[in-house]
Short mmCIF file of C-alpha atoms in Angstrom, two decimals:
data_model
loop_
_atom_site.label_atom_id
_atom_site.label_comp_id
_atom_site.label_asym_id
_atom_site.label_seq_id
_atom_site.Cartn_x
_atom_site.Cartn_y
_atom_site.Cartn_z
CA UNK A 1 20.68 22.95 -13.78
CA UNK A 2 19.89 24.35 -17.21
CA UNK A 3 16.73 23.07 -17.45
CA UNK A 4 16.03 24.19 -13.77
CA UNK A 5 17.16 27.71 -14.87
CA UNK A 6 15.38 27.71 -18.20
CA UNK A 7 12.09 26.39 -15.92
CA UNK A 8 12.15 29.55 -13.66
CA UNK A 9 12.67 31.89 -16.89
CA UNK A 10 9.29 30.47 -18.19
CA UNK A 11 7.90 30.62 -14.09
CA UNK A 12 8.61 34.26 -14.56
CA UNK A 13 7.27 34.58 -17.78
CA UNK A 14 3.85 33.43 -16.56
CA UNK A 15 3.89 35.83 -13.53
CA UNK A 16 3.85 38.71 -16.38
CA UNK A 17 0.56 37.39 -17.72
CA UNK A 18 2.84 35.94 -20.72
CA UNK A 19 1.56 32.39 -20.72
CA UNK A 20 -2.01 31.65 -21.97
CA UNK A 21 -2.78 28.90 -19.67
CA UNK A 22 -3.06 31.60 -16.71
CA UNK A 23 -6.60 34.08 -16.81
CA UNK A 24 -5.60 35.94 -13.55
CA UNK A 25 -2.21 38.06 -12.64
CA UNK A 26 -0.12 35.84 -10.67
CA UNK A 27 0.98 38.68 -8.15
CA UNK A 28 -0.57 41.27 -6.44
CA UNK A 29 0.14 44.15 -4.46
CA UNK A 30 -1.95 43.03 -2.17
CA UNK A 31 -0.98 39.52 -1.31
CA UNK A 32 1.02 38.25 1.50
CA UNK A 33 4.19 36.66 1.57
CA UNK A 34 2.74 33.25 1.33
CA UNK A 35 0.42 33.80 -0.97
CA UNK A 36 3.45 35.41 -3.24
CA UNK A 37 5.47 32.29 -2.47
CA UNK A 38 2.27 30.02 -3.43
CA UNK A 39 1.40 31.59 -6.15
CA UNK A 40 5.08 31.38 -7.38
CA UNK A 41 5.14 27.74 -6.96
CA UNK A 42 2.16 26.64 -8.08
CA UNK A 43 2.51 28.90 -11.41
CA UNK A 44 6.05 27.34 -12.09
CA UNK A 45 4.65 23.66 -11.32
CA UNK A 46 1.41 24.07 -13.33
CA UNK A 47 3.34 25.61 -16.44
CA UNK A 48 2.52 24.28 -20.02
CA UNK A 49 6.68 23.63 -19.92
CA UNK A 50 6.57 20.72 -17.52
CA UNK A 51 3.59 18.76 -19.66
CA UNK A 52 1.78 17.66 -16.94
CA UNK A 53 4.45 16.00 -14.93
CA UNK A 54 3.66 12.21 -16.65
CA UNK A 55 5.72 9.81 -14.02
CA UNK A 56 8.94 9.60 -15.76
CA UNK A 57 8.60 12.50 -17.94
CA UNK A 58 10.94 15.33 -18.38
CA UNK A 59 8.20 17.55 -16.65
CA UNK A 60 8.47 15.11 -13.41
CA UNK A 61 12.21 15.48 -13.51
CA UNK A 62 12.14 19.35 -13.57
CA UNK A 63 9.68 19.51 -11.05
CA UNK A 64 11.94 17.23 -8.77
CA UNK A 65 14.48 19.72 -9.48
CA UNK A 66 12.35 22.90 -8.54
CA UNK A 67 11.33 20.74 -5.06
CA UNK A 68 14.98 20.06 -4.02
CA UNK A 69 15.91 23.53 -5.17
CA UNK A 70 13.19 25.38 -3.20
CA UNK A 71 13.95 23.07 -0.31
CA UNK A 72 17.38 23.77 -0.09
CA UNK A 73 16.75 27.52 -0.08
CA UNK A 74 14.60 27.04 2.69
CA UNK A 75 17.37 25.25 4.83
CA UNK A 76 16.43 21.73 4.29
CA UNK A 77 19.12 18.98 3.92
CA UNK A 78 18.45 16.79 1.17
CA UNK A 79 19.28 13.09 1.67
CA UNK A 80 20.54 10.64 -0.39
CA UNK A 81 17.83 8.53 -0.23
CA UNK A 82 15.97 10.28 -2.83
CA UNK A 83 17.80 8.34 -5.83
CA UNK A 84 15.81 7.07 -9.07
CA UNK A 85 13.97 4.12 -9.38
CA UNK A 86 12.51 2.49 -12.18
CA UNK A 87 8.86 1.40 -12.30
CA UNK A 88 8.23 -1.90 -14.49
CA UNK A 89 5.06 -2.20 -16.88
CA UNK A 90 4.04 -1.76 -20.30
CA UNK A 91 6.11 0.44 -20.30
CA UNK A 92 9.61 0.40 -17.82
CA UNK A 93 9.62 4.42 -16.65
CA UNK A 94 12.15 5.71 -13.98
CA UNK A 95 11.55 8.46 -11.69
CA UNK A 96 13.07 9.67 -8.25
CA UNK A 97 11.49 10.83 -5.01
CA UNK A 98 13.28 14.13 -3.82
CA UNK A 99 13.61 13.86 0.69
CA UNK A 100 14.42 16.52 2.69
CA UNK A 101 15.08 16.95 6.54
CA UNK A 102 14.89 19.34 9.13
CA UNK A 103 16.48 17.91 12.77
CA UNK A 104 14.36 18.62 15.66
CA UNK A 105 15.96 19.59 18.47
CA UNK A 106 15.08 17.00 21.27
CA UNK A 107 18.37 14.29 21.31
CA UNK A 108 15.94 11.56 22.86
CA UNK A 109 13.26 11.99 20.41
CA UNK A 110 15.06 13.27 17.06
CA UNK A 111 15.80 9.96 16.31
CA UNK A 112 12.33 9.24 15.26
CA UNK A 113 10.30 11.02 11.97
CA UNK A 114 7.40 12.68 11.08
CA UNK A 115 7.04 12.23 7.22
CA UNK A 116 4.99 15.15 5.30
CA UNK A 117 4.23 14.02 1.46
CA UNK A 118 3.13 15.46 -1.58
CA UNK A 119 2.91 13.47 -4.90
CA UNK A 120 5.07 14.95 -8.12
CA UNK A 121 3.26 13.73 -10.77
CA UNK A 122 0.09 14.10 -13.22
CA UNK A 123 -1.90 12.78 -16.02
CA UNK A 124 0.98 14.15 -18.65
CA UNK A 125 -0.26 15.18 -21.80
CA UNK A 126 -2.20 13.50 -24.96
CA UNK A 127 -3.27 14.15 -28.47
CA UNK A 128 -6.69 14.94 -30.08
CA UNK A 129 -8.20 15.58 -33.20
CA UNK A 130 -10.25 19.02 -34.17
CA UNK A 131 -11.23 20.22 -37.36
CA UNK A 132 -8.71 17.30 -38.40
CA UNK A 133 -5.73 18.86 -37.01
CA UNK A 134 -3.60 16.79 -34.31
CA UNK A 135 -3.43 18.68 -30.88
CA UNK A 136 -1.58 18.41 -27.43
CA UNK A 137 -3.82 18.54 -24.61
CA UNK A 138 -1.91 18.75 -21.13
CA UNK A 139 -3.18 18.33 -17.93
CA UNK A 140 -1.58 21.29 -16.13
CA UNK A 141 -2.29 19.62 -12.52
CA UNK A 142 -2.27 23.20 -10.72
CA UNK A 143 -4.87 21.83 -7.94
CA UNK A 144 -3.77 18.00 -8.55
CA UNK A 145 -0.78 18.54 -7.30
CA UNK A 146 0.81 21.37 -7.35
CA UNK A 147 -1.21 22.72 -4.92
CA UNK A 148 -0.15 19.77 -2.38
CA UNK A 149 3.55 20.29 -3.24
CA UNK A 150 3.02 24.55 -2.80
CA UNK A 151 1.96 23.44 0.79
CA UNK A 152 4.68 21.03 1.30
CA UNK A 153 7.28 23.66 0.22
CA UNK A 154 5.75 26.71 2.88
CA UNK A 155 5.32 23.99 5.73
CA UNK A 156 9.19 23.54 5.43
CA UNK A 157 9.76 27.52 5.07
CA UNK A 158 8.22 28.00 8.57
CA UNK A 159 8.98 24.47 10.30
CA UNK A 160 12.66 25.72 9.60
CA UNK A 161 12.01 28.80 11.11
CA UNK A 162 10.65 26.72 14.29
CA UNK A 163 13.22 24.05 13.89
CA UNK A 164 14.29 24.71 17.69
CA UNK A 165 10.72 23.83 18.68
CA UNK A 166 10.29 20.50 17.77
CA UNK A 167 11.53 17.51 19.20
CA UNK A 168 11.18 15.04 16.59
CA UNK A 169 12.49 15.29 13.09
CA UNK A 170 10.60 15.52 10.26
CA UNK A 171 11.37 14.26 6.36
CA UNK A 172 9.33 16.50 3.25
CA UNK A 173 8.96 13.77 0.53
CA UNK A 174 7.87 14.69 -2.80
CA UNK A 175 6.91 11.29 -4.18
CA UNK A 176 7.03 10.73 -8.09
CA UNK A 177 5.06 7.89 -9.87
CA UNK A 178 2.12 8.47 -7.31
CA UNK A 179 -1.02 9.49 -9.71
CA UNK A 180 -1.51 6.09 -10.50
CA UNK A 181 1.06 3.41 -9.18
CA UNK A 182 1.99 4.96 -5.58
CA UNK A 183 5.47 3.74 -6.99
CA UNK A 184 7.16 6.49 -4.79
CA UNK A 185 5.45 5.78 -1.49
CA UNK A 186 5.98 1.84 -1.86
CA UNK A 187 10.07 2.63 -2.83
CA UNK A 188 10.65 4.99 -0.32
CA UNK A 189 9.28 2.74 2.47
CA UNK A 190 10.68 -0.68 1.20
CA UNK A 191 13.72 0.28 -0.39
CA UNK A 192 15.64 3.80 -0.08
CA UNK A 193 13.88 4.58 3.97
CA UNK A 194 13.59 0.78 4.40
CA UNK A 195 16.02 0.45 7.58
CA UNK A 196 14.32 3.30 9.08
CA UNK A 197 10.74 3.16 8.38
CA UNK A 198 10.23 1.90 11.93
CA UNK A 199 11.24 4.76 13.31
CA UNK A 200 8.27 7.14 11.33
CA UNK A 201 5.72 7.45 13.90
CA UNK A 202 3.58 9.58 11.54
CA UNK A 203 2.72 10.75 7.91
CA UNK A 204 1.23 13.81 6.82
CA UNK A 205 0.06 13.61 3.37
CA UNK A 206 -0.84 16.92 1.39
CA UNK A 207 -2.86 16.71 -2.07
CA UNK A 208 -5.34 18.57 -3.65
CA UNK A 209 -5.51 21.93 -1.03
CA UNK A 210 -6.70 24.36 -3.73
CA UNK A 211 -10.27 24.66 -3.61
CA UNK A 212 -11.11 24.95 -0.36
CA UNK A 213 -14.55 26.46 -0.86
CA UNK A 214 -15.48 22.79 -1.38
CA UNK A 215 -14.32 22.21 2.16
CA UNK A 216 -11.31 21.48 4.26
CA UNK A 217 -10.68 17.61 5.07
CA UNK A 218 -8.54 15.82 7.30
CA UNK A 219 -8.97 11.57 6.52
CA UNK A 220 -7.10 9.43 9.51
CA UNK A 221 -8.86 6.17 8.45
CA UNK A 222 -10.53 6.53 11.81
CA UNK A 223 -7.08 6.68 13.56
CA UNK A 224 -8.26 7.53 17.62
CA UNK A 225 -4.81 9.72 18.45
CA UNK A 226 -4.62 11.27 15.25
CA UNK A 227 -8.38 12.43 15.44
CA UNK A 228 -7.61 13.40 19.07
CA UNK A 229 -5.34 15.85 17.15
CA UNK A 230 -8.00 16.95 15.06
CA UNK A 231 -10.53 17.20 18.06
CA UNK A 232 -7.80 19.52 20.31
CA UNK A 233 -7.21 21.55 17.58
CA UNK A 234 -10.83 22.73 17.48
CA UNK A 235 -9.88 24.49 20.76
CA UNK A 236 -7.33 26.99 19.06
CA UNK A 237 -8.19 30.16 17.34
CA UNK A 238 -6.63 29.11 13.58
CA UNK A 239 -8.26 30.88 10.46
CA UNK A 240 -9.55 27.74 9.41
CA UNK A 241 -10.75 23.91 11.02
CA UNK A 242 -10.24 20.82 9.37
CA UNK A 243 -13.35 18.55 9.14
CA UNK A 244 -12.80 15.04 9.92
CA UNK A 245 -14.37 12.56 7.10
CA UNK A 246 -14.88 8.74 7.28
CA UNK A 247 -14.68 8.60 3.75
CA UNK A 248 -11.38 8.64 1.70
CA UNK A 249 -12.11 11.24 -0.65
CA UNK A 250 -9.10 10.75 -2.58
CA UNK A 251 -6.62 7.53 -2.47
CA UNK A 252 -2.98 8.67 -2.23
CA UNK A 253 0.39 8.26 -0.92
CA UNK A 254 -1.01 7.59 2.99
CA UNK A 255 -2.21 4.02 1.71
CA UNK A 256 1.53 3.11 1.80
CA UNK A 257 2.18 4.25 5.01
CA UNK A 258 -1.18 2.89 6.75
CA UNK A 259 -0.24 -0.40 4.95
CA UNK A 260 3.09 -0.21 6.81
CA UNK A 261 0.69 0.38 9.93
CA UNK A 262 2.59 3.75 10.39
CA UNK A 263 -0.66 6.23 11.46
CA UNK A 264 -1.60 8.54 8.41
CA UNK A 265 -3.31 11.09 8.13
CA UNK A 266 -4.66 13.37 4.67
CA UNK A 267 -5.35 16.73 3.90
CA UNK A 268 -7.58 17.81 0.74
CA UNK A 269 -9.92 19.98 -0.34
CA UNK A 270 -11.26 17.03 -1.75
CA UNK A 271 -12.56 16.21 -5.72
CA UNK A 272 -13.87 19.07 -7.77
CA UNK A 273 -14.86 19.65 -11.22
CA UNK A 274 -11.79 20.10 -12.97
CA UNK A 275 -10.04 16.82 -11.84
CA UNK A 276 -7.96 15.01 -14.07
CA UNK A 277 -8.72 17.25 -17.13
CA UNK A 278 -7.00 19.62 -18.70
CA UNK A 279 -8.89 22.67 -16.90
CA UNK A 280 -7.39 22.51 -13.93
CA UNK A 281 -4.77 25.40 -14.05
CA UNK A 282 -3.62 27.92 -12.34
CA UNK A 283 -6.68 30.03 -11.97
CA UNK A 284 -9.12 27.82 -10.29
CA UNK A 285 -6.69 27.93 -7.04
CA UNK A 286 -7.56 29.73 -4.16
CA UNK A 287 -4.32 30.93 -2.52
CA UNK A 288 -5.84 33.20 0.33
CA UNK A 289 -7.25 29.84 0.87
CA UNK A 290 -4.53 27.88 0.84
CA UNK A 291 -2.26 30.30 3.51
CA UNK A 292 -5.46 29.68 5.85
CA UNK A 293 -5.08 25.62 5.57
CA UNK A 294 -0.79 26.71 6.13
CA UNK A 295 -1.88 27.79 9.84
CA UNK A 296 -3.60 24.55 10.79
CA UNK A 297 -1.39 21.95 9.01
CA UNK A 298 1.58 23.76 10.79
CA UNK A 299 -0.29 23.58 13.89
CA UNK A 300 -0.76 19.88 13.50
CA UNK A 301 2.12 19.09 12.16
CA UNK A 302 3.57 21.16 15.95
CA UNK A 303 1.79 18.95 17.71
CA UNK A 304 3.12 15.55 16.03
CA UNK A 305 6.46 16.34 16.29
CA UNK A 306 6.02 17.42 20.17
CA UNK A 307 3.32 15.21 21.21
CA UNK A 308 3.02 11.24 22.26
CA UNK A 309 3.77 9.05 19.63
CA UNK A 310 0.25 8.33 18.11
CA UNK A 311 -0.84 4.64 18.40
CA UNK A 312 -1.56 2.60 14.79
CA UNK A 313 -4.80 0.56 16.46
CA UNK A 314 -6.43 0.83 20.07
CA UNK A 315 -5.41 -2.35 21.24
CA UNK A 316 -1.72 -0.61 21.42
CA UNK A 317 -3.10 1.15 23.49
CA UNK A 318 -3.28 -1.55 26.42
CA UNK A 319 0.10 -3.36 25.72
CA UNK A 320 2.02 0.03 25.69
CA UNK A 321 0.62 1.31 28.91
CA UNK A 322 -1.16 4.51 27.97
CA UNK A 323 -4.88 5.03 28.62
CA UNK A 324 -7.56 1.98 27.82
CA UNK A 325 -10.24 2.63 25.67
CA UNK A 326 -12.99 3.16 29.07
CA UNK A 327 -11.92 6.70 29.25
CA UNK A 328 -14.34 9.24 28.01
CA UNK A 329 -14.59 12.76 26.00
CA UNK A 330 -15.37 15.33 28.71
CA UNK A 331 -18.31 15.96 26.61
CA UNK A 332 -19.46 12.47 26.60
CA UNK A 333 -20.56 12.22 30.28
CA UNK A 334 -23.77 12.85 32.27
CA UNK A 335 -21.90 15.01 35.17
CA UNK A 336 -19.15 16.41 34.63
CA UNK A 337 -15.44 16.14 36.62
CA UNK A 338 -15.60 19.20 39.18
CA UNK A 339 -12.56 20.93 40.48
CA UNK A 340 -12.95 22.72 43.73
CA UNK A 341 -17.43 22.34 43.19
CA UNK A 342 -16.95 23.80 39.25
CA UNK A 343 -17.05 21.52 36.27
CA UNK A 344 -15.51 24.97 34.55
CA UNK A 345 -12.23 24.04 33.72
CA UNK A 346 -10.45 27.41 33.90
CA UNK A 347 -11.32 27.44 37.59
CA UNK A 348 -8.97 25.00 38.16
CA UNK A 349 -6.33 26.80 35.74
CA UNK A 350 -6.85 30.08 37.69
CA UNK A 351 -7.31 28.35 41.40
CA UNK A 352 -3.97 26.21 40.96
CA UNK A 353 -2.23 26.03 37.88
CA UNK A 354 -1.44 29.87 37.44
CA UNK A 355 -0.47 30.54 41.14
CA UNK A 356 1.47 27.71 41.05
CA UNK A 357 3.06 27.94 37.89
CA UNK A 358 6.58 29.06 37.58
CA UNK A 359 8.11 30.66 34.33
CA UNK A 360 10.85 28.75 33.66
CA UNK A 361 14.70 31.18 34.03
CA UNK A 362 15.91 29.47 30.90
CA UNK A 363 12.79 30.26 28.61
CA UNK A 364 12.36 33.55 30.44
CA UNK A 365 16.41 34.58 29.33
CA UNK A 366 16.26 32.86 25.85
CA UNK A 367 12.66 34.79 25.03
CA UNK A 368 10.27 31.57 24.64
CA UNK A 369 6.89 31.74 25.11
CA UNK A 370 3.69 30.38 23.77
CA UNK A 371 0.81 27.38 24.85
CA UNK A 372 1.43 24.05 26.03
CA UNK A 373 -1.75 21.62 25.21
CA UNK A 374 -1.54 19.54 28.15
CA UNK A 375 -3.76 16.25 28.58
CA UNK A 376 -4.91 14.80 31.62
CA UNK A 377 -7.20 12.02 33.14
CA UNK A 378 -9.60 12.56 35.93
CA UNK A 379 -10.00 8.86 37.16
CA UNK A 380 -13.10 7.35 39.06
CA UNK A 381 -11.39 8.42 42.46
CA UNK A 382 -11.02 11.95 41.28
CA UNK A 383 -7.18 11.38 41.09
CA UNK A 384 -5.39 13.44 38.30
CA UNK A 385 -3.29 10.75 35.72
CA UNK A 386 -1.56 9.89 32.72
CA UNK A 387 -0.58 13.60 32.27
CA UNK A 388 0.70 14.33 28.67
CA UNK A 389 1.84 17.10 26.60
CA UNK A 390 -0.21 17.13 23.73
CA UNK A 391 1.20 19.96 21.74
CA UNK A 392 4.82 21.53 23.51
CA UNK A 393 6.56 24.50 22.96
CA UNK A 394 10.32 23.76 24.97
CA UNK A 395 11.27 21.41 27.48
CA UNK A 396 11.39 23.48 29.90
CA UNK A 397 7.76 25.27 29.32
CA UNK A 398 6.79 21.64 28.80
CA UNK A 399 8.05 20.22 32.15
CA UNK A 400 6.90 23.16 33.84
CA UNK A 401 3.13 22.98 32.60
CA UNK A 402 3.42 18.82 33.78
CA UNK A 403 4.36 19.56 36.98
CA UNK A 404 1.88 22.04 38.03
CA UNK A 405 -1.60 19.87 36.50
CA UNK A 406 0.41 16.48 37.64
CA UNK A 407 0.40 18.07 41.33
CA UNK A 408 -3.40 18.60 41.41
CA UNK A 409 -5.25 17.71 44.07
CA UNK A 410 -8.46 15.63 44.23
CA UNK A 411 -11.44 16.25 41.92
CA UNK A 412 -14.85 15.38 42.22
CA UNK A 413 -15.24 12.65 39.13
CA UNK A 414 -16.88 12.65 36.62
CA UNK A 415 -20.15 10.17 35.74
CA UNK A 416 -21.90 8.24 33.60
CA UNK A 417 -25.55 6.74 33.60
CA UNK A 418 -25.11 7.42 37.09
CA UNK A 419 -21.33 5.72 37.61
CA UNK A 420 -18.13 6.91 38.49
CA UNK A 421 -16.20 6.81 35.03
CA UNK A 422 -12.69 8.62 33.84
CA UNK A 423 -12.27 11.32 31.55
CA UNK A 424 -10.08 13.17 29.59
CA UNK A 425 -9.36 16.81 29.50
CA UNK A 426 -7.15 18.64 27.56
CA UNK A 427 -6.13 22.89 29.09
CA UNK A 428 -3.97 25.68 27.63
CA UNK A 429 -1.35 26.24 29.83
CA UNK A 430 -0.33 29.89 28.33
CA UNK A 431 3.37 31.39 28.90
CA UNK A 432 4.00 34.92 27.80
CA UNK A 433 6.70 37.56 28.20
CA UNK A 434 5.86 40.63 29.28
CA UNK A 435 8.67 43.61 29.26
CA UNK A 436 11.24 40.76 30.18
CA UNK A 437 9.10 39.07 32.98
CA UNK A 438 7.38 35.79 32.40
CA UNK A 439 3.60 36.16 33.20
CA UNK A 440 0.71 33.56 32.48
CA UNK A 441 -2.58 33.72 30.48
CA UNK A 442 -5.78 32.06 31.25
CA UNK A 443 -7.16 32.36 27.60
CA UNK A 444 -7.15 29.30 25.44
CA UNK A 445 -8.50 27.07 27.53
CA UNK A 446 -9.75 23.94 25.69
CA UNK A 447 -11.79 20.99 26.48
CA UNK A 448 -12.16 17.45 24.38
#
């Protein structure tokens, strides 16, 4: 606790300009509470004090300590299964993984985990020679990955907020020995999580999200339910889209998990210039950038924990019973599905769902509101199937939002190359309180 206490003395230190690493003020008048917080975090992770965070190093250890602290704040539970563990080599080093959880609220689904990662560690520090004087050089890691673990840290601020919104539960690892063993990843999955690893039906991992003027990534390893994800959230009006790449920019904790054949997915900013050296400090990260990426990851993140379990390969697809892979994108076909002689979608949400949506008297009393991402199959016969909430707000919004678009009648299907084929669409089914009274929205409707 000492050093913890003597870490956040030198944190606020640098936010009065005090520490020469840092070029810009930390704070500003201006900024928003998220940027304050990531500024905060990212300042105290990135300090000269914690020497880069070398796996096993006192620096690693005090970040642990900041994560677990900041956590707890927040109203995460930290488990036990973030003990030490030693990594053998050249050198034997031990570190520790720090795991936090946040319940969701859904007794048939809490059971099972969405995992959201963010390595610990760096490249440390080293010695050179100038003008034959012995220096330290340390590699600050304020984009590599402080920047990761900032994100990690807000995600769990406002997930808690939410925590009555999401059915399953979800674990915040900060994983130490990652930079170059994945040490954490592999021990939490076959040794402290081991019993339970089947029961993660996602990870989330977060590295590198400070320079987003190089771009905004999102790498599934060409996952089809996780990109479906991706693809649904290009529908919503976010500050800021992932792009989907087929190339890993950046190997991390995620190889673990897709080993495991648990579905991963990463977020980055990708490489940039100051990678792995010791320029990459505080004041090449862009937090008004960073409180943009927030929005979306919490976004996806909303629509993991609420959402079908995502599928590891497509050939699950088949032996679990959910849709084959002869379904189509609704913007893949020649002619598309037609509801009442429109292939406009929001006729059919303003011919039938809306007037025969009801607003639930629970949600209505209790004040909940918001857009259901509902997904639905138009079949060769025109028949509506294999309805599915792709993003939920509550149970009862949910079940509502089913039963109006699984009630549908006929359309007129869709075709290609001149043959009857299915196809997926995904609508916005909108709930909003007005002056006490539930009303409906037809804005927001999206199409894959």
């Amino acid at each position: 606790m000492k050093r913890l206490l003597a870490l956040l003395a030198a944190s606020w230190m640098a936010v009065a300009g005090l520490n020469a690493q840092y070029r810009n003020p930390v704070q500003d008048l201006e900024d928003s509470e998220t940027v304050r917080a990531f500024k905060e975090h990212v300042a105290t992770l990135s300090a000269a004090q914690m020497e880069g965070r070398k796996a096993g190093s006192e620096g690693e250890k005090m970040a642990a300590d900041y994560l677990e602290a900041q956590l707890k704040s927040y109203g995460i539970d930290i488990l036990s299964s973030g003990a030490e563990f030693k990594v053998a080599g050249a050198d034997t080093l031990t570190s520790r993984n720090v795991v936090g959880f946040l319940q969701g609220w859904d007794k048939a689904q809490n059971g099972r985990y969405i995992v959201i990662g963010a390595r610990m560690d760096n490249l440390g520090m080293d010695t050179y020679t100038q003008d034959g004087v012995r220096l330290n050089r340390i590699y600050y890691g304020a984009n590599g990955n402080a920047s990761g673990m900032a994100m990690l840290l807000e995600l769990a601020r406002k997930l808690s907020y939410s925590r009555t919104l999401l059915r399953r539960s979800v674990l915040f690892v900060g994983f130490g020995a990652s930079a170059q063993t994945f040490a954490g990843s592999w021990y939490f999955l076959n040794r402290s999580f081991a019993a339970d690893a089947d029961k993660i039906d996602a990870m989330v991992n977060l590295d590198m999200l400070g320079t987003i003027g190089n771009g905004f990534y999102a790498f599934t390893s060409g996952n089809e339910d996780l990109n479906t994800v991706v693809k649904t959230l290009q529908g919503e009006l976010l500050p800021v889209q992932a792009s989907l790449t087929n190339h890993q920019p950046y190997p991390g904790d995620h190889v673990a998990f897709y080993d495991k054949e648990i579905p991963s997915i990463l977020f980055t900013t990708g490489r940039y210039p100051e990678h792995n050296t010791n320029r990459d400090t505080y004041s090449i990260v862009d937090f008004e950038g960073m409180e943009k990426e927030l929005e979306y990851i919490y976004s996806y993140v909303q629509a993991l924990c609420n959402g079908q379990k995502p599928l590891f390969r497509n050939s699950d697809a088949v032996e679990s019973g959910n849709r084959a892979a002869e379904v189509y994108a609704y913007s893949d076909v020649d002619v598309k599905p037609q509801f009442l002689n429109s292939s406009d979608p929001r006729t059919f949400m303003e011919r039938w769902v809306y007037p025969y949506l009801k607003y639930p008297k629970y949600a209505a009393d209790n004040g909940i509101q918001g857009r259901v991402l509902v997904e639905f199959v138009v079949d060769e016969k025109g028949e509506v199937k294999d309805v599915k909430v792709v993003r939920g707000i509550h149970t009862s919004l949910d079940d509502e939002a089913l039963r109006v678009v699984s009630a549908s009648p006929k359309w007129r299907p869709g075709r290609l190359q001149g043959k009857k084929v299915k196809v997926a669409l995904t609508v916005s089914v909108e709930f909003r309180l007005d002056k006490g009274k539930g009303k409906f929205g037809i804005n927001g409707t999206t199409i894959n």
